[in-house]
CSV table of C-alpha atoms in Angstrom, one decimal:
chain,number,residue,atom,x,y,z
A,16,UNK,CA,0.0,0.0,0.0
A,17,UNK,CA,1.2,3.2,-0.9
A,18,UNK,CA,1.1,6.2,1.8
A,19,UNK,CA,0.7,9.6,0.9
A,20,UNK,CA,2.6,12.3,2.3
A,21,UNK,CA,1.9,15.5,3.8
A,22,UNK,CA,4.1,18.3,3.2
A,23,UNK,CA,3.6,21.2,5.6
A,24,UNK,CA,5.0,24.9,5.4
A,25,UNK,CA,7.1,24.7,8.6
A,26,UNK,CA,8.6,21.6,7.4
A,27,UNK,CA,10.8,23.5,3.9
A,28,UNK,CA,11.1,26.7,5.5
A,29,UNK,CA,11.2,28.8,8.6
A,30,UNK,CA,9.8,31.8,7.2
A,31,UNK,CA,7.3,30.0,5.3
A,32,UNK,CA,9.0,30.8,1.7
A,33,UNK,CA,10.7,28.7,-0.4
A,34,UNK,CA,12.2,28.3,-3.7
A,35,UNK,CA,12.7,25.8,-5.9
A,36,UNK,CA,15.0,25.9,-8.9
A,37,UNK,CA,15.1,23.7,-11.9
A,38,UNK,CA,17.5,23.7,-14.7
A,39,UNK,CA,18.4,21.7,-17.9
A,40,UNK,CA,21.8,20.9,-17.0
A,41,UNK,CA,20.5,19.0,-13.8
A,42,UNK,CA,22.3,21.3,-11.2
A,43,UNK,CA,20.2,22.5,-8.1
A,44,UNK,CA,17.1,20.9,-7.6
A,45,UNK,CA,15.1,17.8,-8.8
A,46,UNK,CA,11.1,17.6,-8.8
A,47,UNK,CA,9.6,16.1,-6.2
A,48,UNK,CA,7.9,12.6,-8.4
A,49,UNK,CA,6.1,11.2,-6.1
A,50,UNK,CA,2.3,12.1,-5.3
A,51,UNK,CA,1.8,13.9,-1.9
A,52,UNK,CA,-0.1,16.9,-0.3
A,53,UNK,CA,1.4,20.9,0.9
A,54,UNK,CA,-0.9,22.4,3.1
A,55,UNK,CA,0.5,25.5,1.3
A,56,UNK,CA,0.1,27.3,-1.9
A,57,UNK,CA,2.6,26.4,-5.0
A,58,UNK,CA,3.8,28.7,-8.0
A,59,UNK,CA,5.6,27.6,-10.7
A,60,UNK,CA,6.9,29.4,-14.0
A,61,UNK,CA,8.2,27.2,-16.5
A,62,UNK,CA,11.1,29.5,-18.1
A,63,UNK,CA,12.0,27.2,-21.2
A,64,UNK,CA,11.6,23.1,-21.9
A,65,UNK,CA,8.6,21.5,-20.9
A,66,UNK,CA,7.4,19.4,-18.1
A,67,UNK,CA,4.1,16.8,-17.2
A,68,UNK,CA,2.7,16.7,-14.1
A,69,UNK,CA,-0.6,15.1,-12.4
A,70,UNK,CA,-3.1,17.2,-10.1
A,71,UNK,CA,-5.4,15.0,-8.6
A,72,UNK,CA,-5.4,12.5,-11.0
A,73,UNK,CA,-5.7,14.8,-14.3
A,74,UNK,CA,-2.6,15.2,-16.5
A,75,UNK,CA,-1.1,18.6,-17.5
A,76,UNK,CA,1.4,19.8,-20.3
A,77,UNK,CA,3.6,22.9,-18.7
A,78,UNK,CA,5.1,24.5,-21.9
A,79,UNK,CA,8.0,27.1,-21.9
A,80,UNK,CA,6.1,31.0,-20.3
A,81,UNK,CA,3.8,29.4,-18.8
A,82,UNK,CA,2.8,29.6,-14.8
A,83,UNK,CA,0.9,26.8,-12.8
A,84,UNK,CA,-0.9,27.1,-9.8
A,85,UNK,CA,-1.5,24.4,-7.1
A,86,UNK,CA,-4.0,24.6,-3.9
A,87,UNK,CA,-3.6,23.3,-0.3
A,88,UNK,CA,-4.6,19.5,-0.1
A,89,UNK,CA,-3.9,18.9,-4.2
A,90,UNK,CA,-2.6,15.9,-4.8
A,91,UNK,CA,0.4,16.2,-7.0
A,92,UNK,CA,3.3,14.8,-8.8
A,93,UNK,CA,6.2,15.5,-11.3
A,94,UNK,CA,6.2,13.0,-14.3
A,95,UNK,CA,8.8,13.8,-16.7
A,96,UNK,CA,11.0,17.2,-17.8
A,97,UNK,CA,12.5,17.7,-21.2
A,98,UNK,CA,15.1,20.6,-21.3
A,99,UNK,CA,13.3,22.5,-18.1
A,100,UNK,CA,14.0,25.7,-17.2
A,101,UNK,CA,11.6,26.6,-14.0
A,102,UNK,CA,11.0,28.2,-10.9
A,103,UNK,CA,8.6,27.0,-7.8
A,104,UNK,CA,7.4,29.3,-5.3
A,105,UNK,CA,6.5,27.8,-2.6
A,106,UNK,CA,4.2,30.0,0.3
A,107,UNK,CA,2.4,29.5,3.3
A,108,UNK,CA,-1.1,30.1,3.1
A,109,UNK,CA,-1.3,32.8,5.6
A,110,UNK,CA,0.7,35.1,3.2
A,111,UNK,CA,-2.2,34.8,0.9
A,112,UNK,CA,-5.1,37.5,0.7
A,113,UNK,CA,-8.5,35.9,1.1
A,114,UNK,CA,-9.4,38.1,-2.3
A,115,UNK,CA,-6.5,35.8,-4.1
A,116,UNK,CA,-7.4,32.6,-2.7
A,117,UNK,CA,-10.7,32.6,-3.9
A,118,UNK,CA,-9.8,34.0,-7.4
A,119,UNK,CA,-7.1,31.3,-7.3
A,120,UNK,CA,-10.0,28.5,-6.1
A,121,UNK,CA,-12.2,30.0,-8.8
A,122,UNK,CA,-9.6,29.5,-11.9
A,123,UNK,CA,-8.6,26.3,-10.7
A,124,UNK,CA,-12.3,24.9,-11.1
A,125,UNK,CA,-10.8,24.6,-14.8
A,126,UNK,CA,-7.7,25.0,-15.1
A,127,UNK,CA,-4.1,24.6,-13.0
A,128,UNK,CA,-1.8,26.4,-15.8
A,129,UNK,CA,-2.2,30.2,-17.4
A,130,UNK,CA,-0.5,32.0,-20.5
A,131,UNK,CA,1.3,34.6,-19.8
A,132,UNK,CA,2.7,37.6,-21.7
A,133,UNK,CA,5.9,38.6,-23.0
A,134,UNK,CA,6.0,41.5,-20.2
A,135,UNK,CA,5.1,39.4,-17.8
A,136,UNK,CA,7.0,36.6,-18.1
A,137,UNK,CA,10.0,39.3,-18.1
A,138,UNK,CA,8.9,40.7,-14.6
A,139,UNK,CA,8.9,36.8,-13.4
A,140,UNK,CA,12.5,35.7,-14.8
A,141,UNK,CA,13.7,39.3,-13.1
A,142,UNK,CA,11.9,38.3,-9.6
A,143,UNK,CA,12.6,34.9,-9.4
A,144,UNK,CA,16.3,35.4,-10.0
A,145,UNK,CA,16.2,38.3,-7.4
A,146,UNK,CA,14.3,36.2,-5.5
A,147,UNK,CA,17.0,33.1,-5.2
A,148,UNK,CA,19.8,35.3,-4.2
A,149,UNK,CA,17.7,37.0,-1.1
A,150,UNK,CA,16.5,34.0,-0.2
A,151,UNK,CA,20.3,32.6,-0.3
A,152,UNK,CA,21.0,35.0,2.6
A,153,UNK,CA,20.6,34.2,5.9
A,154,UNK,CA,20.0,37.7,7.7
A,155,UNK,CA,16.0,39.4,8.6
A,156,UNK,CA,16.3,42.3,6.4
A,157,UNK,CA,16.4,40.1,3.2
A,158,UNK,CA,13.8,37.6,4.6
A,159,UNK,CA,11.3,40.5,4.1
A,160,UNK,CA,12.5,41.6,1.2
A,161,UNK,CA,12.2,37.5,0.2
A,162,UNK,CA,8.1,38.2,0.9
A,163,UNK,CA,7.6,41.0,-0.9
A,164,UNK,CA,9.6,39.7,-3.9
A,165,UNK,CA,6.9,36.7,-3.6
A,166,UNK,CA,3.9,38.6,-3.3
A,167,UNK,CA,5.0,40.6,-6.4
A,168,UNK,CA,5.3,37.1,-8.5
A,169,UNK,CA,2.2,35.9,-6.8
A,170,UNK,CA,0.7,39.5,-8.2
A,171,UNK,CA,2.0,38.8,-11.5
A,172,UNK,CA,0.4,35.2,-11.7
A,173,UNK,CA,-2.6,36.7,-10.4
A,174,UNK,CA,-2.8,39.4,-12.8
A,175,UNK,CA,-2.3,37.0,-15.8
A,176,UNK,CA,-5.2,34.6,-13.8
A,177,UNK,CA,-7.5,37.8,-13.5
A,178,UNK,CA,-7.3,38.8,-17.6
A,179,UNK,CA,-8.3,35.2,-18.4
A,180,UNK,CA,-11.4,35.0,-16.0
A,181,UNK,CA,-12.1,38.7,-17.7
A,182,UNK,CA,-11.9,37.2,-21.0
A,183,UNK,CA,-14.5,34.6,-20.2
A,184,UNK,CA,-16.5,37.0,-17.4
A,185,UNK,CA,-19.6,35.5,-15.7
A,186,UNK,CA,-22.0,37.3,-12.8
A,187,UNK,CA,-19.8,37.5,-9.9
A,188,UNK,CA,-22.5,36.1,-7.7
A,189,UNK,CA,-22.6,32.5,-10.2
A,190,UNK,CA,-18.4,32.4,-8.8
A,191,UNK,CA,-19.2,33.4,-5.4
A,192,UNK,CA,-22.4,30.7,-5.3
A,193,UNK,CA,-19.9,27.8,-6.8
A,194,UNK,CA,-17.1,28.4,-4.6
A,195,UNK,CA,-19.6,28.9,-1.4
A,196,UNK,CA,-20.7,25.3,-2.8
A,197,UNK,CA,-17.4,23.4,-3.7
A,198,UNK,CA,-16.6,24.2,0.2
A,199,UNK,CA,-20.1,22.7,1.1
A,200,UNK,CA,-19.2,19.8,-0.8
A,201,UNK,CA,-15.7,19.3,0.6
A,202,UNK,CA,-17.3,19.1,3.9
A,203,UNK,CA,-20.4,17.3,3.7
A,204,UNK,CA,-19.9,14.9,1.1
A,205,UNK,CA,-20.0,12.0,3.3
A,206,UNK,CA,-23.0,12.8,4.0
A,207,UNK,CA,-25.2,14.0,1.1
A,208,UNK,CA,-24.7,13.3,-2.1
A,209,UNK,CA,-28.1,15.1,-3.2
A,210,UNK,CA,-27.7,18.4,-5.0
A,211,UNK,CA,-31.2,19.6,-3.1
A,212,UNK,CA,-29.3,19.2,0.0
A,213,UNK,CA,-26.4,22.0,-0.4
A,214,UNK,CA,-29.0,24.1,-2.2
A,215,UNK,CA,-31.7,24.2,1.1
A,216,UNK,CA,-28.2,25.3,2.9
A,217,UNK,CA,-27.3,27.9,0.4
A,218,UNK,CA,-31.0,29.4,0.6
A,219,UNK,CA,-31.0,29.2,-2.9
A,220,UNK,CA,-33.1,27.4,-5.6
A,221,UNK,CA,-31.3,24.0,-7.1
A,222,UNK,CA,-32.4,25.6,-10.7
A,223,UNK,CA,-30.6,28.7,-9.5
A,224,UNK,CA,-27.7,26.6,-8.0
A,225,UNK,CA,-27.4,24.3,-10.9
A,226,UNK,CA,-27.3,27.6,-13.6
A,227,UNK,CA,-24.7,29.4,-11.4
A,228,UNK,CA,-22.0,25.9,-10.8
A,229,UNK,CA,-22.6,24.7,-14.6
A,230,UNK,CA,-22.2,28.3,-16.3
A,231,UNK,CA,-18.5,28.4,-13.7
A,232,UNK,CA,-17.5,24.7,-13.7
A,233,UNK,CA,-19.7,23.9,-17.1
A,234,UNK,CA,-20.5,20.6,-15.1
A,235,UNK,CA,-23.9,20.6,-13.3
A,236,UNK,CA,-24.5,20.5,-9.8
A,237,UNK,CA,-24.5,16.6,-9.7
A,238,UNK,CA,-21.3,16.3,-12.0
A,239,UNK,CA,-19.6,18.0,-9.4
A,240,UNK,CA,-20.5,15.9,-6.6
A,241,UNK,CA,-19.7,12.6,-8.5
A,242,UNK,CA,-16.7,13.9,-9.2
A,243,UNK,CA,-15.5,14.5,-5.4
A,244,UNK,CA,-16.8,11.4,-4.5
A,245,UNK,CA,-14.6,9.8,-7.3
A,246,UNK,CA,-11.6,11.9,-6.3
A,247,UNK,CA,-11.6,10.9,-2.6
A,248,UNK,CA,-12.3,7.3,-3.8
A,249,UNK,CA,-9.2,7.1,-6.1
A,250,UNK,CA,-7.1,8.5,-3.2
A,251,UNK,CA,-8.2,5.8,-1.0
A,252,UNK,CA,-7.9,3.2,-3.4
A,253,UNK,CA,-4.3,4.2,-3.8
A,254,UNK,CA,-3.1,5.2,0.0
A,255,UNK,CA,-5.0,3.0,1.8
A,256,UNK,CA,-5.9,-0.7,2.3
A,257,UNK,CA,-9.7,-0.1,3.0
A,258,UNK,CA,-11.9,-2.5,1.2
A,259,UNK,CA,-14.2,-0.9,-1.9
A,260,UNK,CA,-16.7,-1.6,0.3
A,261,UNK,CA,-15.4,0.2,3.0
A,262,UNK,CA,-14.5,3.2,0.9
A,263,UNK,CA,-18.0,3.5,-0.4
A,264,UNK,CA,-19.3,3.3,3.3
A,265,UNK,CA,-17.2,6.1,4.6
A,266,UNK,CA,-18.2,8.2,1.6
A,267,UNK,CA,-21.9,7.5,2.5
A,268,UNK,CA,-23.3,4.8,0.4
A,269,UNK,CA,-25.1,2.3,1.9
A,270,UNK,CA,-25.4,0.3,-1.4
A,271,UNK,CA,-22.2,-0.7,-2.4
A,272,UNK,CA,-23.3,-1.6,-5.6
A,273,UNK,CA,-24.4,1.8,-6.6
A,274,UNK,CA,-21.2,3.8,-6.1
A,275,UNK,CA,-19.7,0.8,-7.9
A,276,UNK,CA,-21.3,1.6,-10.6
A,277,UNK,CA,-21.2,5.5,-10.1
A,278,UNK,CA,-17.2,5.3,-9.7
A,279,UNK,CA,-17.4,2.8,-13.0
A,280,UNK,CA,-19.4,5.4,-14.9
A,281,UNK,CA,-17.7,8.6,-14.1
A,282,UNK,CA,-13.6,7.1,-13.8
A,283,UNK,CA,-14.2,5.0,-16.8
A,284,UNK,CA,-12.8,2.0,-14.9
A,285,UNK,CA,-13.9,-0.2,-11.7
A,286,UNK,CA,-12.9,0.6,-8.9
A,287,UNK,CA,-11.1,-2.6,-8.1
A,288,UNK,CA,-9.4,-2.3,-11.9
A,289,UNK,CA,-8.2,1.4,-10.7
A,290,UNK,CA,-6.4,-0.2,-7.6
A,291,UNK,CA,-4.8,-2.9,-9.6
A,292,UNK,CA,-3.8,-0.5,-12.1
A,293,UNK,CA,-1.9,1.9,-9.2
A,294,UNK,CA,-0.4,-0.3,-7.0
C-alpha cells in the first residue's frame, strides 16, 4: 500500500518561503515525483523546456512561459521534464489574501496552468532570480525583502489569472455561489450526495444553483458531486488498504453496488481495476 505524504510549510522553511530551482543541465534541484499533499500554496513558472505533471489524477502539459498554480490539499506529482527551465514558489497560506485565494480557487475549477505575456513573463525571470539570491542569505532584512519579492510574482500570476477569468466573465454572484458550494461539498460529502441538499443550505433554488455551478464549472451541480466522490475514492484506493466496500461506506453509500457503478461510470474504470492498475 502506498502512503501519501503530507508536506507542511514549517517543514521546507522557517519563514514559510521557499524556492525551488530547476535547470536543464540537472544542477540545483530535482522535482519532487512522487504524489503527496502541501498544506501550502505552490507557484511555478516554466522558463523554457517543458514538463508533465498530475493534479489529482488529471494530467497537465507545462510548456516554456507558462505559470501553474497548485492549492492546499492537491494531490500532485512530477512525471517527466525535457530541457526544463523553472522556478517554484513555494508559500504559506497565511501570506495569501483571502481576495486571491478565492480568485485562485475560482480558476482552478478549470484549469491549473495560465498564459502569460511577454512582459510578464519578463517581470517573473527578473523576480525569481532576485528572489534566489535574497532567499540565499541568511539575515531578517532580506527575509522581508524575500516576501515582498513573492507577493509581487504571486501579483503577477494573479494578474495573468485575473485577464483570463475577464476574457471569459460571468456574474460575480454565479463564482461566489460555486465556490460557497465546492466548500459545502468538501465538507459534507460523506454525508449527502443530493444536490437539493447543499442548495436548502445555500437558501437558494437548485435551478438557481445548478445555472450558477454549470455556467462556472460547465459541469452541473450533480457532476460536481460525483466527481469528489470519485476523487476521494481514487485517493483511498491508492493510499489506503480499505476495502471498496469500506471506501463506499465512509463516503456515505449504503449500497455498495451503486457507487460501484457510479465510480465505474464517471472514472471510466472499476474501482477494483483502478487499484490494480496503481499499485
Amino acid at each position: 500500500m502506498k502512503k501519501l505524504p503530507k508536506h507542511r510549510a514549517s517543514d521546507i522553511s522557517d519563514t514559510g518561503i521557499h524556492l525551488r530551482v530547476f535547470s536543464a543541465d540537472g544542477i540545483q534541484h530535482t522535482p519532487v515525483d512522487y504524489a503527496h499533499q502541501d498544506d501550502y500554496y505552490m507557484f511555478g513558472f516554466i522558463e523554457s523546456g517543458e514538463c508533465d505533471i498530475h493534479i489529482d489524477f488529471n494530467s497537465y502539459r507545462l510548456t516554456a512561459h507558462c505559470a501553474a498554480l497548485v492549492l492546499p490539499g492537491q494531490v500532485h506529482s512530477f512525471v517527466q521534464a525535457t530541457g526544463l527551465n523553472a522556478y517554484i514558489l513555494m508559500i504559506d497560506s497565511a501570506f495569501i489574501e483571502e481576495n486571491s485565494k478565492r480568485s485562485f480557487e475560482q480558476y482552478t475549477l478549470g484549469t491549473q496552468t495560465v498564459e502569460l505575456s511577454p512582459e510578464q513573463q519578463t517581470e517573473l525571470t527578473s523576480l525569481f532570480t532576485i528572489l534566489a539570491g535574497k532567499l540565499a542569505q541568511t539575515s531578517k532584512h532580506p527575509q522581508t525583502l524575500a516576501l515582498h519579492l513573492s507577493l509581487a510574482i504571486i501579483d503577477i500570476i494573479g494578474e495573468a489569472i485575473t485577464s483570463k477569468q475577464t476574457a471569459h466573465s460571468l456574474p460575480q454572484r454565479y463564482v461566489e455561489h460555486t465556490i460557497t458550494f465546492r466548500n459545502l461539498l468538501k465538507q459534507h460529502v460523506e454525508h449527502s450526495h443530493s444536490p437539493s441538499y447543499y442548495a436548502r443550505m445555500m437558501n437558494i433554488s437548485l435551478m438557481y444553483l445548478n445555472e450558477a455551478v454549470k455556467g462556472t464549472t460547465g459541469f452541473s451541480v450533480s457532476q460536481n458531486i460525483q466527481y469528489e466522490i470519485v476523487t476521494r475514492a481514487k485517493r483511498s484506493l491508492i493510499y489506503t488498504s480499505k476495502s471498496v466496500k469500506e471506501i463506499a461506506q465512509e463516503l456515505g453509500f449504503e449500497d455498495y453496488a451503486y457507487f460501484t457503478r457510479l465510480f465505474s461510470k464517471t472514472a471510466g474504470i472499476s474501482p477494483t481495476d483502478f487499484r490494480k492498475n496503481h499499485k
